[in-house]
Structures are given as C-alpha cells and as structure tokens.
Amino acid sequence: MIERTLFSPEHQAFRDSFRRFMAAEIAPHHAAWEVQGFVDKQVWTKAGALGFLCMTQPEAYGGFDADKLYSIIQMEELSAAGFSGMGYGLHTEIVAPYILHYGTEAQKQHFLPAMATGAMVGAIAMTEPAAGSDLQGIKTTAMVQADGSYVLNGSKTFITNGWHSDVVIVVAKTNPTAGAKGTSLFLLEAGVQGFTKGKPLNKLGLKAQDTCELFFDNVRLPATALLGGTDMLNKGFVCLMEQLPWERLQIAIGAVAAAQAAIGWTLDYVKQRQVFGQAVAAFQHTRFTLAELQTEVQIAQVFVDKCTELLLQDKLDTATASMAKYWCTDLQCKVMDVCVQLHGGNGFMWEYPITRAYADARVQRIYGGTNEIMKEVITRSMGLGGKA
Ligand SMILES: Cc1cc2nc3c(=O)[nH]c(=O)nc-3n(C[C@H](O)[C@H](O)[C@H](O)COP(=O)(O)OP(=O)(O)OC[C@H]3O[C@@H](n4cnc5c(N)ncnc54)[C@H](O)[C@@H]3O)c2cc1C
C-alpha cells in the first residue's frame, strides 16, 4: 500500500481523539438513530463543546483556524465507521464556508460562533421537487418589498440536516426572469413565521440522516438575511459554482474511506466463514476479487489525495473534482456490491455493517450533482459542448 503523506502527527492525534468521540458519543446510539430517522441534537452540542465543529473557521468566529485536513479526517472516520447520520461535514465544510466567504461581518458574527458550538445546525437548500440537476429551474422566489425586506415563497426537498436545521442557506430567485443571474442566497433561521419543515424522509440508506422537505409560505425576511448584503443580490449562482470543487471532493473522500472499510470487513468475514470445509478466503475467486478491489481503491486514494493537495493550494478545478466525485462513488458502489456478495446471505442482513454501507453508498452517485452531470462538466473541460 502506498503510504499517505498528507497528515502530520498533530493530524493523527486529532484522528485518535475523534475516534474516541465516535466510540463514546455516536457508536452506542447510531442504530437507534437509524430507527428514529435523525440523530439526537445533543450529539451536535457535544461535538461543538469538544471542538469538532467548524474547526477550519477563524478563531474570531469560534473556530481554530485549522487546515481542511482536520475536516477530511472527520469525513474519513465517519464514512469508514458507517456513521452516515452525522451531518457534520455539510455543516462545517459547506454551510459555514458560504457564510465566511460571502457573508457580511454581522452575519459571520451572528451565525459562525453558534455553529461552532453546535447551538445552531446548518443546512443548504437548493433542490426542489421539480429542480435538482437543473438548478436554474428552481421556482422558489424571494421578492423584494418597498421597505427592502423580502418575501420568500416556495419549497425545497431532500435537505440534509433539514430537521435539525437552525440556519438554512436558501437558494431563491430574486429576479425570476433573469435565470442564473437572478438568483440569490438567503440565511433563513428556524422559527420564523411561514417556515415549516417536513418530517425526515424515509430513505433507502443514510437512515439516521435527517433529510427533509422545507416549506416557505410568505416568509418575511429582513434585508439583512440576504447573504453578503445588497452587493451579493443576484450573485447566488456565482457563489454556488465557486464552492463546487471542494463540495465534490468531500463526497469522493467519503467514498474512498467507506470502500476501504468495506474491504476490511469483508477480509475479516471471508477468513472466518467456512464453506465446503474451507474458508471463503481460500477460493482463488475470492482472493482475486479482493485483490482487484483493493487495487482500484488504492488508485482512488492516490487520486483523491492528489486532489486534496491541489485543494490545499487552491488549485483544484471543477472538472478534476468532478472526476473524483464520479469515479470514486461509482467505485464505492461496485465495492459494496461485491463485498455484499462475498458475505452471502449475511450481506443482506441490516445488522451487518456491509449491508448498511451498501445502502448508504447508493446516494453518493446522485447527490452533490449526479454522476451524469459530473460527466457533462468533464466533457466541457475537454472542449466538448453540453447543455447542463
Ligand atoms: C439523501 C439526499 C441528500 C440530499 N441533500 C441535499 C441538500 O442538503 N441540499 C440540496 O439542495 N439538495 C440535496 N439533495 C438533492 C440532490 O442534490 C439531488 O437529488 C440531485 O442533484 C439530483 O437532482 P434530482 O433528484 O432532481 O434528479 P434529476 O435532476 O431529476 O435527475 C434524474 C436523472 O436525470 C439525469 N440527468 C439530469 N440532467 C441530465 C443531463 N443534462 N444529462 C444527462 N443526464 C441528466 C440525472 O443524472 C438522473 O439520473 C439530496 C438528495 C438526497 C437523495
């Protein structure tokens, strides 16, 4: 195996302490959270109290100015353990960075320290029942009023952290006839009149993740709710595009960690499972199959680590991140399928981690931009046209 060179001893110490946190605060409860469809809110405040949220934010806003490798460690550990209910990554590395990069000083002061303690949980709401891949087709509007406030109407679906969300970045049309150039981002706080949440959705996987619908019925938003203030009016699409490489790489990072863990569980299983008087691992088919999977996961890890290096140097482009997202999540699903097969009937039983990992993997090819959309993005970087 090729040694990974990204992480320092400090990073490794952080990995150990996060593993201890997972063992104490997540492992004993995750199965129950899968049944209820969402994690307990306390696991957010406990993580915040121990400095496991928004670490990469500046100290002035409650973070530690940590580099992104700390967040990557969390993503890898949660994915490898199958703790797919935890929405820390989206909160820390998608929602908080939007506020840091584009927010006004007052918005940063108001939201970021509360997100770092876990007092506020963040979500981002782009997708609508009739618009996912085709984000320009969203129907949610935020129409400016005479006093400078906005009135928000519409609905969103499949929103990660939606049920627990205290602050939601809502993508809305502020000039419905201007397409992408008429889109803005708003910071919507839970509890505001006219804003309601649906119950967590019943999903194939990510059973403990509180994915839900959000509804906006004449929600009055002050002018200060526009992310970045009036300078950012109608510039929401630009912000969304700028953040894509890192968001897509995060999915690839989770995919590789989950696939590697699945190979580990399967190795253990095939060594102990006896059939026809010998271990399943004794069949050449089993050994060659695992060798092939391990080779591909190793290739994926090297590629993802290179993308991470580029990201840390601010050089990761959208097409390369899209390659990582599409290829690693396709691989993850292939690995899960083969590993389920090597588990036989037990691979179909929910009590086995491989079964949960198989279910959790499927959505990785869909969210964050489907893998078909990733290929559209890649073709454009090759000088080939495309609509999406
Ligand atoms: C568990 C989960 C969590 C999610 N979390 C969030 C969240 O936090 N926030 C959020 O905003 N959204 C979230 N999503 C939504 C997710 O990003 C969308 O589901 C995804 O972008 C696909 O959009 P869609 O469901 O509308 O599919 P559609 O766009 O309807 O796609 C249907 C099919 O058509 C294909 N297709 C579409 N366009 C093209 C094209 N141009 N060329 C070729 N094929 C194409 C797609 O690849 C797909 O196979 C989540 C979804 C899930 C399931």
Coordinates of C-alpha atoms and ligand atoms in Angstrom, one line a residue, residues 90 123-135 156-161 171 203 205-206 209 211 363 365-373 376 387-388, ligand 1:
L90 CA -22.1 19.6 5.4
A123 CA -28.2 23.3 6.1
I124 CA -28.3 24.4 2.5
A125 CA -31.4 24.2 0.4
M126 CA -31.0 24.2 -3.4
T127 CA -33.1 21.2 -4.6
E128 CA -36.8 21.5 -5.3
P129 CA -39.3 18.8 -6.2
A130 CA -39.1 19.9 -9.8
A131 CA -35.5 21.1 -10.0
G132 CA -32.4 19.2 -8.9
S133 CA -29.8 18.8 -11.7
D134 CA -31.4 21.8 -13.5
L135 CA -30.8 24.2 -10.7
K156 CA -37.2 22.6 -1.1
T157 CA -36.7 18.8 -0.8
F158 CA -34.0 16.3 0.2
I159 CA -32.4 18.8 2.5
T160 CA -29.6 17.3 4.6
N161 CA -29.7 18.4 8.3
V171 CA -31.3 29.5 -2.9
K203 CA -34.8 6.7 2.6
G205 CA -29.9 4.5 3.2
L206 CA -28.5 7.2 5.4
Q209 CA -29.6 11.5 8.5
T211 CA -33.1 14.7 5.3
V363 CA -26.9 8.1 -3.0
R365 CA -23.8 8.8 -7.2
I366 CA -26.9 11.0 -7.0
Y367 CA -26.3 14.0 -4.6
G368 CA -23.8 16.8 -4.9
G369 CA -24.6 16.7 -8.7
T370 CA -25.4 13.3 -10.3
N371 CA -22.5 11.4 -11.9
E372 CA -24.1 12.1 -15.2
I373 CA -23.8 15.8 -14.5
E376 CA -21.1 16.8 -18.5
K387 CA -26.4 21.6 -22.1
A388 CA -26.1 21.0 -18.4
Ligands
LIG1 C1 -30.1 11.8 0.7 C2 -30.0 13.1 -0.1 C3 -29.5 14.3 0.5 C4 -29.5 15.4 -0.3 N1 -29.1 16.6 0.3 C5 -29.3 17.8 -0.3 C6 -29.1 19.0 0.4 O1 -28.6 19.1 1.5 N2 -29.4 20.2 -0.3 C7 -29.9 20.2 -1.6 O2 -30.1 21.2 -2.1 N3 -30.1 19.0 -2.2 C8 -29.8 17.8 -1.6 N4 -30.1 16.6 -2.3 C9 -30.6 16.7 -3.7 C10 -29.6 16.2 -4.7 O3 -28.5 17.1 -4.9 C11 -30.4 16.0 -6.0 O4 -31.3 14.9 -5.8 C12 -29.5 15.7 -7.2 O5 -28.8 16.9 -7.6 C13 -30.3 15.2 -8.4 O6 -31.4 16.0 -8.7 P1 -32.8 15.4 -8.9 O7 -33.1 14.5 -7.7 O8 -33.8 16.5 -9.2 O9 -32.7 14.4 -10.2 P2 -33.0 14.9 -11.7 O10 -32.3 16.1 -11.9 O11 -34.4 14.8 -11.9 O12 -32.3 13.7 -12.5 C14 -32.9 12.5 -12.9 C15 -32.0 11.7 -13.8 O13 -31.7 12.5 -15.0 C16 -30.3 12.6 -15.1 N5 -30.0 13.9 -15.8 C17 -30.4 15.1 -15.4 N6 -29.8 16.0 -16.2 C18 -29.0 15.4 -17.1 C19 -28.2 15.8 -18.2 N7 -28.1 17.1 -18.5 N8 -27.6 14.8 -18.9 C20 -27.7 13.5 -18.6 N9 -28.5 13.1 -17.5 C21 -29.1 14.0 -16.8 C22 -29.7 12.6 -13.7 O14 -28.3 12.2 -13.8 C23 -30.6 11.5 -13.1 O15 -30.1 10.2 -13.5 C24 -30.0 15.4 -1.6 C25 -30.5 14.3 -2.2 C26 -30.5 13.1 -1.4 C27 -31.1 11.9 -2.0

